[in-house]
Amino acid sequence: MSGYLALPSLARFAGGIEPVLPASAHVSLPTFGERGTDLLAYRYGESFTMTLPLVNDGLVPVTVTDVRLTDEPRPLAEVTAVTADDAALPVTVTAGETRRVELTVRFGNCRYYTERETQEYSGAVVDGSVFGRELRTTAGFRHKLVAASPMIASCPERTLRRDDDVRG
């Protein structure tokens, strides 16, 4: 029984991945910060597609049920759709296999952030299962991904009262 409970510890996705982003969606700052930064070009209501390699470098196959950028509520860059190799989830990624995952990301939720506040994404949060046991892990990005909240004029949903909306 204890072996079955330990199965998720044998699953792992490679870190250091580099998401592919359209040029209009980000600015790459390779020398900013400890490991470089990709700054998302926040434009309220707009969407873009981010592609990333999901590499299973663990010892067991993982059935992936969801991929997103954060577990935080109301993110500035919210994943609205996920596919893996052009197929809907769930998808199984066997040990040693790489799947091309596409995230449709929409800019929103700026009303819950103050002007110039940022949200950092260090990797893709992956939910799935290993032989029926639930799993949540992160496939780390090579560079930090950052979304910056816009000024009030660029956020039509923000009010002038800072205590109107809280993320929590």
XYZ file of N, CA and C in Angstrom:
504
model
N 0.818 -1.199 0.000
C 0.000 0.000 0.000
C 0.856 1.256 0.000
N 1.935 1.278 0.769
C 2.775 2.474 0.844
C 3.418 2.779 -0.505
N 3.723 1.745 -1.306
C 4.278 1.961 -2.644
C 3.296 2.702 -3.542
N 2.027 2.339 -3.449
C 0.988 3.010 -4.234
C 0.869 4.475 -3.834
N 0.943 4.749 -2.537
C 0.842 6.123 -2.057
C 2.034 6.969 -2.494
N 3.177 6.330 -2.690
C 4.396 7.049 -3.061
C 4.534 7.272 -4.567
N 3.644 6.731 -5.388
C 3.762 6.846 -6.837
C 3.938 8.279 -7.346
N 3.178 9.255 -6.842
C 3.376 10.622 -7.353
C 4.791 11.152 -7.156
N 5.527 10.636 -6.172
C 6.895 11.106 -5.956
C 7.842 10.642 -7.064
N 7.406 9.690 -7.874
C 8.222 9.209 -8.991
C 7.970 9.992 -10.274
N 6.987 10.894 -10.241
C 6.642 11.696 -11.415
C 7.320 13.056 -11.324
N 7.821 13.520 -12.465
C 8.500 14.809 -12.481
C 8.534 15.342 -13.901
N 8.321 16.641 -14.026
C 8.469 17.290 -15.320
C 9.720 18.145 -15.290
N 10.449 18.139 -16.385
C 11.714 18.861 -16.475
C 11.517 20.350 -16.254
N 12.471 20.954 -15.579
C 12.485 22.398 -15.392
C 13.362 23.043 -16.454
N 13.445 24.348 -16.399
C 14.264 25.078 -17.353
C 13.658 25.181 -18.738
N 12.321 24.988 -18.822
C 11.696 25.042 -20.141
C 11.535 26.489 -20.596
N 11.517 26.661 -21.893
C 11.377 27.991 -22.477
C 10.068 28.055 -23.259
N 9.073 28.731 -22.709
C 7.826 28.882 -23.451
C 8.057 29.710 -24.709
N 7.322 29.382 -25.746
C 7.366 30.164 -26.979
C 6.179 31.109 -26.932
N 6.481 32.412 -26.993
C 5.465 33.457 -26.910
C 5.515 34.300 -28.174
N 4.367 34.774 -28.661
C 4.416 35.686 -29.807
C 5.152 36.972 -29.419
N 5.864 37.544 -30.366
C 6.643 38.759 -30.105
C 5.775 39.883 -29.549
N 4.526 39.953 -29.971
C 3.640 41.028 -29.510
C 3.174 40.843 -28.073
N 3.396 39.666 -27.496
C 2.886 39.369 -26.151
C 3.913 39.556 -25.046
N 5.176 39.790 -25.407
C 6.196 39.894 -24.351
C 7.431 40.644 -24.823
N 8.231 41.003 -23.841
C 9.561 41.570 -24.076
C 10.533 40.702 -23.293
N 11.555 40.210 -23.957
C 12.546 39.367 -23.293
C 13.652 40.234 -22.712
N 13.932 40.035 -21.421
C 14.983 40.773 -20.713
C 15.957 39.741 -20.136
N 16.860 39.206 -20.960
C 17.693 38.082 -20.524
C 18.641 38.378 -19.365
N 18.959 39.652 -19.122
C 19.883 39.965 -18.028
C 19.181 40.593 -16.829
N 17.850 40.664 -16.860
C 17.110 41.245 -15.743
C 16.788 40.157 -14.737
N 17.202 40.358 -13.506
C 16.956 39.363 -12.465
C 18.021 38.283 -12.481
N 17.840 37.340 -11.591
C 18.823 36.275 -11.407
C 18.964 35.366 -12.619
N 17.856 35.079 -13.306
C 17.904 34.144 -14.435
C 17.245 34.683 -15.691
N 17.034 35.998 -15.743
C 16.377 36.594 -16.897
C 14.877 36.670 -16.684
N 14.238 37.525 -17.455
C 12.804 37.748 -17.294
C 12.141 37.926 -18.656
N 10.954 37.361 -18.799
C 10.083 37.651 -19.930
C 8.930 38.475 -19.370
N 8.838 39.724 -19.792
C 7.804 40.630 -19.319
C 6.629 40.585 -20.287
N 5.477 40.147 -19.780
C 4.288 40.083 -20.627
C 3.783 41.489 -20.924
N 3.366 41.707 -22.159
C 2.852 43.006 -22.599
C 1.344 43.032 -22.338
N 0.968 43.368 -21.099
C -0.425 43.323 -20.661
C -1.286 44.293 -21.468
N -2.316 43.737 -22.111
C -3.327 44.530 -22.814
C -4.680 43.934 -22.439
N -5.398 44.652 -21.609
C -6.647 44.154 -21.047
C -7.548 43.522 -22.119
N -8.024 42.318 -21.832
C -8.973 41.620 -22.691
C -8.368 40.876 -23.865
N -7.103 41.094 -24.168
C -6.471 40.411 -25.291
C -5.978 39.030 -24.881
N -5.884 38.154 -25.867
C -5.410 36.784 -25.647
C -4.223 36.491 -26.549
N -3.424 35.525 -26.131
C -2.318 35.036 -26.956
C -2.134 33.558 -26.660
N -1.361 32.897 -27.502
C -1.073 31.478 -27.311
C 0.384 31.298 -26.912
N 0.593 30.559 -25.841
C 1.923 30.223 -25.347
C 2.118 28.725 -25.568
N 3.235 28.358 -26.162
C 3.543 26.950 -26.402
C 4.738 26.566 -25.548
N 4.639 25.406 -24.908
C 5.767 24.957 -24.097
C 5.928 23.449 -24.196
N 7.184 22.993 -24.105
C 7.415 21.549 -24.095
C 7.230 21.013 -22.683
N 6.400 20.020 -22.549
C 6.194 19.376 -21.257
C 6.944 18.051 -21.312
N 8.064 17.975 -20.599
C 8.972 16.836 -20.668
C 8.847 16.011 -19.392
N 8.397 14.775 -19.527
C 8.291 13.876 -18.379
C 9.652 13.231 -18.159
N 10.409 13.746 -17.191
C 11.695 13.115 -16.890
C 11.624 12.307 -15.596
N 10.393 11.919 -15.244
C 10.193 11.029 -14.106
C 10.256 9.576 -14.545
N 9.876 8.691 -13.641
C 9.964 7.257 -13.898
C 8.642 6.604 -14.290
N 7.541 7.368 -14.209
C 6.219 6.795 -14.462
C 5.422 7.691 -15.412
N 4.448 7.116 -16.119
C 3.599 7.946 -16.975
C 2.675 8.826 -16.129
N 2.393 10.021 -16.635
C 1.517 10.960 -15.943
C 0.361 11.314 -16.870
N -0.849 11.218 -16.349
C -2.012 11.689 -17.090
C -2.246 13.138 -16.686
N -2.067 14.054 -17.632
C -2.182 15.486 -17.374
C -3.629 15.910 -17.583
N -4.208 16.553 -16.555
C -5.607 16.992 -16.633
C -5.759 18.509 -16.723
N -4.714 19.261 -16.323
C -4.792 20.721 -16.389
C -3.388 21.306 -16.336
N -3.213 22.447 -17.011
C -1.957 23.200 -16.963
C -2.335 24.672 -16.863
N -1.696 25.392 -15.965
C -1.963 26.823 -15.805
C -0.687 27.505 -15.330
N -0.730 28.817 -15.206
C 0.455 29.571 -14.819
C 0.582 29.781 -13.317
N -0.527 29.682 -12.594
C -0.484 29.927 -11.154
C -1.704 29.320 -10.475
N -1.564 29.099 -9.163
C -2.697 28.693 -8.338
C -3.344 29.891 -7.663
N -2.761 31.064 -7.819
C -3.298 32.260 -7.181
C -4.661 32.618 -7.787
N -5.556 33.170 -6.964
C -6.865 33.562 -7.502
C -6.747 34.798 -8.394
N -7.564 34.847 -9.422
C -7.693 36.003 -10.307
C -6.355 36.481 -10.890
N -5.662 35.638 -11.633
C -4.369 36.045 -12.171
C -4.495 37.097 -13.277
N -3.453 37.893 -13.429
C -3.414 38.879 -14.508
C -3.361 38.188 -15.875
N -2.653 37.062 -15.950
C -2.571 36.262 -17.174
C -3.267 34.931 -16.879
N -4.503 34.824 -17.337
C -5.346 33.679 -16.997
C -5.430 32.690 -18.162
N -5.134 31.424 -17.878
C -5.221 30.384 -18.907
C -6.690 30.043 -19.118
N -7.145 30.166 -20.371
C -8.549 29.895 -20.684
C -8.756 28.594 -21.457
N -7.675 28.050 -22.049
C -7.779 26.781 -22.772
C -6.406 26.128 -22.830
N -6.402 24.776 -22.830
C -5.156 24.013 -22.883
C -5.330 22.852 -23.851
N -4.346 22.661 -24.725
C -4.291 21.469 -25.574
C -2.881 20.897 -25.504
N -2.758 19.618 -25.798
C -1.451 18.954 -25.845
C -1.360 18.242 -27.187
N -0.390 18.637 -27.993
C -0.249 18.094 -29.348
C -1.578 18.178 -30.092
N -2.224 19.327 -29.988
C -3.488 19.651 -30.661
C -4.673 18.795 -30.217
N -4.565 18.135 -29.069
C -5.667 17.331 -28.539
C -6.097 17.909 -27.188
N -7.364 17.745 -26.880
C -7.875 18.198 -25.591
C -7.307 17.330 -24.469
N -7.222 17.918 -23.287
C -6.803 17.154 -22.117
C -7.955 16.294 -21.646
N -7.742 15.208 -20.953
C -6.476 14.714 -20.426
C -5.633 14.036 -21.509
N -4.322 14.022 -21.257
C -3.366 13.355 -22.134
C -2.317 12.685 -21.252
N -1.867 11.520 -21.662
C -0.843 10.811 -20.901
C 0.526 11.087 -21.498
N 1.457 11.433 -20.618
C 2.836 11.695 -21.019
C 3.675 10.593 -20.371
N 4.188 9.694 -21.199
C 4.954 8.574 -20.661
C 6.344 9.033 -20.234
N 7.022 8.224 -19.446
C 8.371 8.551 -18.974
C 9.286 8.783 -20.173
N 10.006 9.897 -20.157
C 10.917 10.235 -21.243
C 10.276 10.933 -22.427
N 8.973 11.077 -22.416
C 8.257 11.669 -23.551
C 8.110 13.188 -23.378
N 8.034 13.879 -24.508
C 7.791 15.320 -24.531
C 6.493 15.578 -25.286
N 5.632 16.396 -24.706
C 4.391 16.812 -25.353
C 4.428 18.318 -25.543
N 3.942 18.779 -26.683
C 3.833 20.215 -26.961
C 2.485 20.684 -26.422
N 2.537 21.547 -25.416
C 1.330 22.042 -24.763
C 1.095 23.489 -25.199
N -0.135 23.784 -25.595
C -0.499 25.150 -25.967
C -1.492 25.696 -24.949
N -1.145 26.854 -24.388
C -2.015 27.540 -23.441
C -2.569 28.782 -24.123
N -3.876 28.938 -24.096
C -4.474 30.198 -24.509
C -4.575 31.042 -23.258
N -3.937 32.213 -23.299
C -3.830 33.075 -22.127
C -4.539 34.388 -22.421
N -5.370 34.816 -21.482
C -6.120 36.075 -21.620
C -5.713 37.016 -20.502
N -5.482 38.272 -20.872
C -5.179 39.304 -19.877
C -6.484 39.808 -19.274
N -6.566 39.797 -17.966
C -7.764 40.264 -17.276
C -7.471 40.446 -15.794
N -8.524 40.605 -15.034
C -8.461 40.689 -13.572
C -7.646 41.860 -13.039
N -7.391 42.875 -13.855
C -6.562 43.988 -13.376
C -7.242 44.778 -12.259
N -8.549 44.660 -12.130
C -9.238 45.392 -11.056
C -8.781 44.941 -9.666
N -8.203 43.752 -9.585
C -7.771 43.208 -8.303
C -6.316 43.546 -7.965
N -5.681 44.362 -8.795
C -4.275 44.720 -8.603
C -4.138 46.238 -8.620
N -3.189 46.747 -7.876
C -2.915 48.181 -7.916
C -2.051 48.482 -9.139
N -1.974 49.757 -9.485
C -1.146 50.161 -10.602
C 0.296 49.743 -10.362
N 0.906 49.221 -11.359
C 2.310 48.799 -11.357
C 2.609 47.588 -10.478
N 1.594 46.962 -9.909
C 1.814 45.711 -9.177
C 2.132 44.620 -10.200
N 2.954 43.657 -9.810
C 3.308 42.589 -10.741
C 2.898 41.229 -10.184
N 2.782 40.283 -11.103
C 2.546 38.891 -10.728
C 3.586 38.062 -11.471
N 4.299 37.220 -10.728
C 5.365 36.411 -11.307
C 4.913 34.967 -11.466
N 5.345 34.368 -12.583
C 5.054 32.971 -12.869
C 6.387 32.254 -13.065
N 6.711 31.325 -12.175
C 8.010 30.655 -12.232
C 7.971 29.374 -13.060
N 6.774 28.912 -13.389
C 6.641 27.695 -14.177
C 5.193 27.366 -14.426
N 4.975 26.322 -15.186
C 3.623 25.853 -15.467
C 3.189 24.894 -14.364
N 2.043 25.160 -13.761
C 1.486 24.289 -12.733
C 0.730 23.171 -13.448
N 1.107 21.937 -13.175
C 0.540 20.782 -13.869
C -0.244 19.933 -12.870
N -1.513 19.693 -13.185
C -2.339 18.762 -12.411
C -2.496 17.491 -13.218
N -2.522 16.368 -12.527
C -2.714 15.111 -13.227
C -2.812 13.969 -12.246
N -2.510 12.779 -12.760
C -2.546 11.595 -11.903
C -1.517 10.582 -12.377
N -1.106 9.758 -11.422
C -0.180 8.660 -11.673
C -0.869 7.405 -11.166
N -1.290 6.546 -12.067
C -1.989 5.314 -11.710
C -3.116 5.574 -10.713
N -3.890 6.630 -10.962
C -5.043 6.948 -10.129
C -4.757 7.850 -8.938
N -3.499 8.099 -8.621
C -3.143 8.995 -7.505
C -2.969 10.409 -8.041
N -3.654 11.373 -7.423
C -3.590 12.764 -7.874
C -2.199 13.342 -7.687
N -1.873 14.286 -8.576
C -0.550 14.882 -8.595
C -0.673 16.354 -8.952
N 0.085 17.205 -8.287
C 0.248 18.617 -8.661
C 1.733 18.915 -8.588
N 2.285 19.379 -9.696
C 3.709 19.675 -9.750
C 3.927 20.884 -10.650
N 5.159 21.338 -10.729
C 5.479 22.500 -11.558
C 6.594 22.149 -12.525
N 6.426 22.565 -13.780
C 7.485 22.487 -14.782
C 8.074 23.889 -14.873
N 9.236 24.076 -14.259
C 9.820 25.406 -14.105
C 10.287 26.037 -15.400
N 10.087 27.356 -15.507
C 10.552 28.108 -16.668
C 12.023 28.461 -16.503
N 12.711 28.580 -17.605
C 14.116 29.004 -17.571
C 14.226 30.449 -17.101
N 13.354 31.305 -17.646
C 13.308 32.709 -17.251
C 12.017 32.966 -16.492
N 12.063 33.889 -15.561
C 10.855 34.285 -14.842
C 9.903 34.964 -15.839
N 8.634 34.671 -15.729
C 7.594 35.286 -16.547
C 6.839 36.251 -15.643
N 6.691 37.511 -16.065
C 6.098 38.540 -15.212
C 5.000 39.280 -15.967
N 3.857 39.464 -15.302
C 2.778 40.305 -15.814
C 2.683 41.523 -14.912
N 2.639 42.694 -15.514
C 2.539 43.936 -14.743
C 1.142 44.514 -14.896
N 0.537 44.866 -13.793
C -0.794 45.472 -13.817
C -0.710 46.853 -14.470
N -1.687 47.175 -15.315
C -1.634 48.459 -16.020
C -2.076 49.626 -15.139
N -1.834 50.810 -15.632
C -2.335 52.020 -14.984
C -3.862 52.017 -15.082
N -4.524 52.822 -14.275
C -5.981 52.809 -14.191
C -6.657 53.105 -15.533
N -6.069 53.951 -16.360
C -6.669 54.292 -17.657
C -6.705 53.094 -18.604
N -5.836 52.102 -18.390
C -5.782 50.916 -19.255
C -6.500 49.717 -18.659
N -7.184 49.931 -17.543
C -7.934 48.858 -16.891
C -9.373 49.317 -16.704
N -10.239 49.045 -17.671
C -11.611 49.557 -17.602
C -12.434 49.030 -16.434
N -12.009 47.935 -15.815
C -12.800 47.379 -14.712
C -12.362 47.888 -13.340
N -11.265 48.624 -13.264
C -10.754 49.088 -11.970
C -11.524 50.315 -11.505
N -11.779 50.378 -10.213
C -12.433 51.539 -9.614
C -11.372 52.425 -8.961
N -11.781 53.581 -8.506
C -10.845 54.498 -7.863
C -10.593 54.148 -6.400
N -11.419 53.297 -5.836
C -11.237 52.885 -4.430
C -10.403 51.617 -4.380
N -9.265 51.674 -3.750
C -8.350 50.528 -3.692
C -8.929 49.354 -2.887
N -9.845 49.619 -1.980
C -10.388 48.519 -1.183
C -11.673 47.932 -1.766
N -12.051 48.326 -2.991
C -13.249 47.762 -3.625
C -13.119 46.261 -3.899
N -11.975 45.864 -4.399
C -11.797 44.476 -4.824
C -10.522 43.907 -4.239
N -10.656 42.731 -3.657
C -9.489 42.029 -3.144
C -9.417 40.666 -3.818
N -8.223 40.187 -4.067
C -8.036 38.908 -4.778
C -8.471 37.724 -3.942
N -8.112 37.727 -2.665
C -8.293 36.571 -1.786
C -9.604 35.978 -1.786
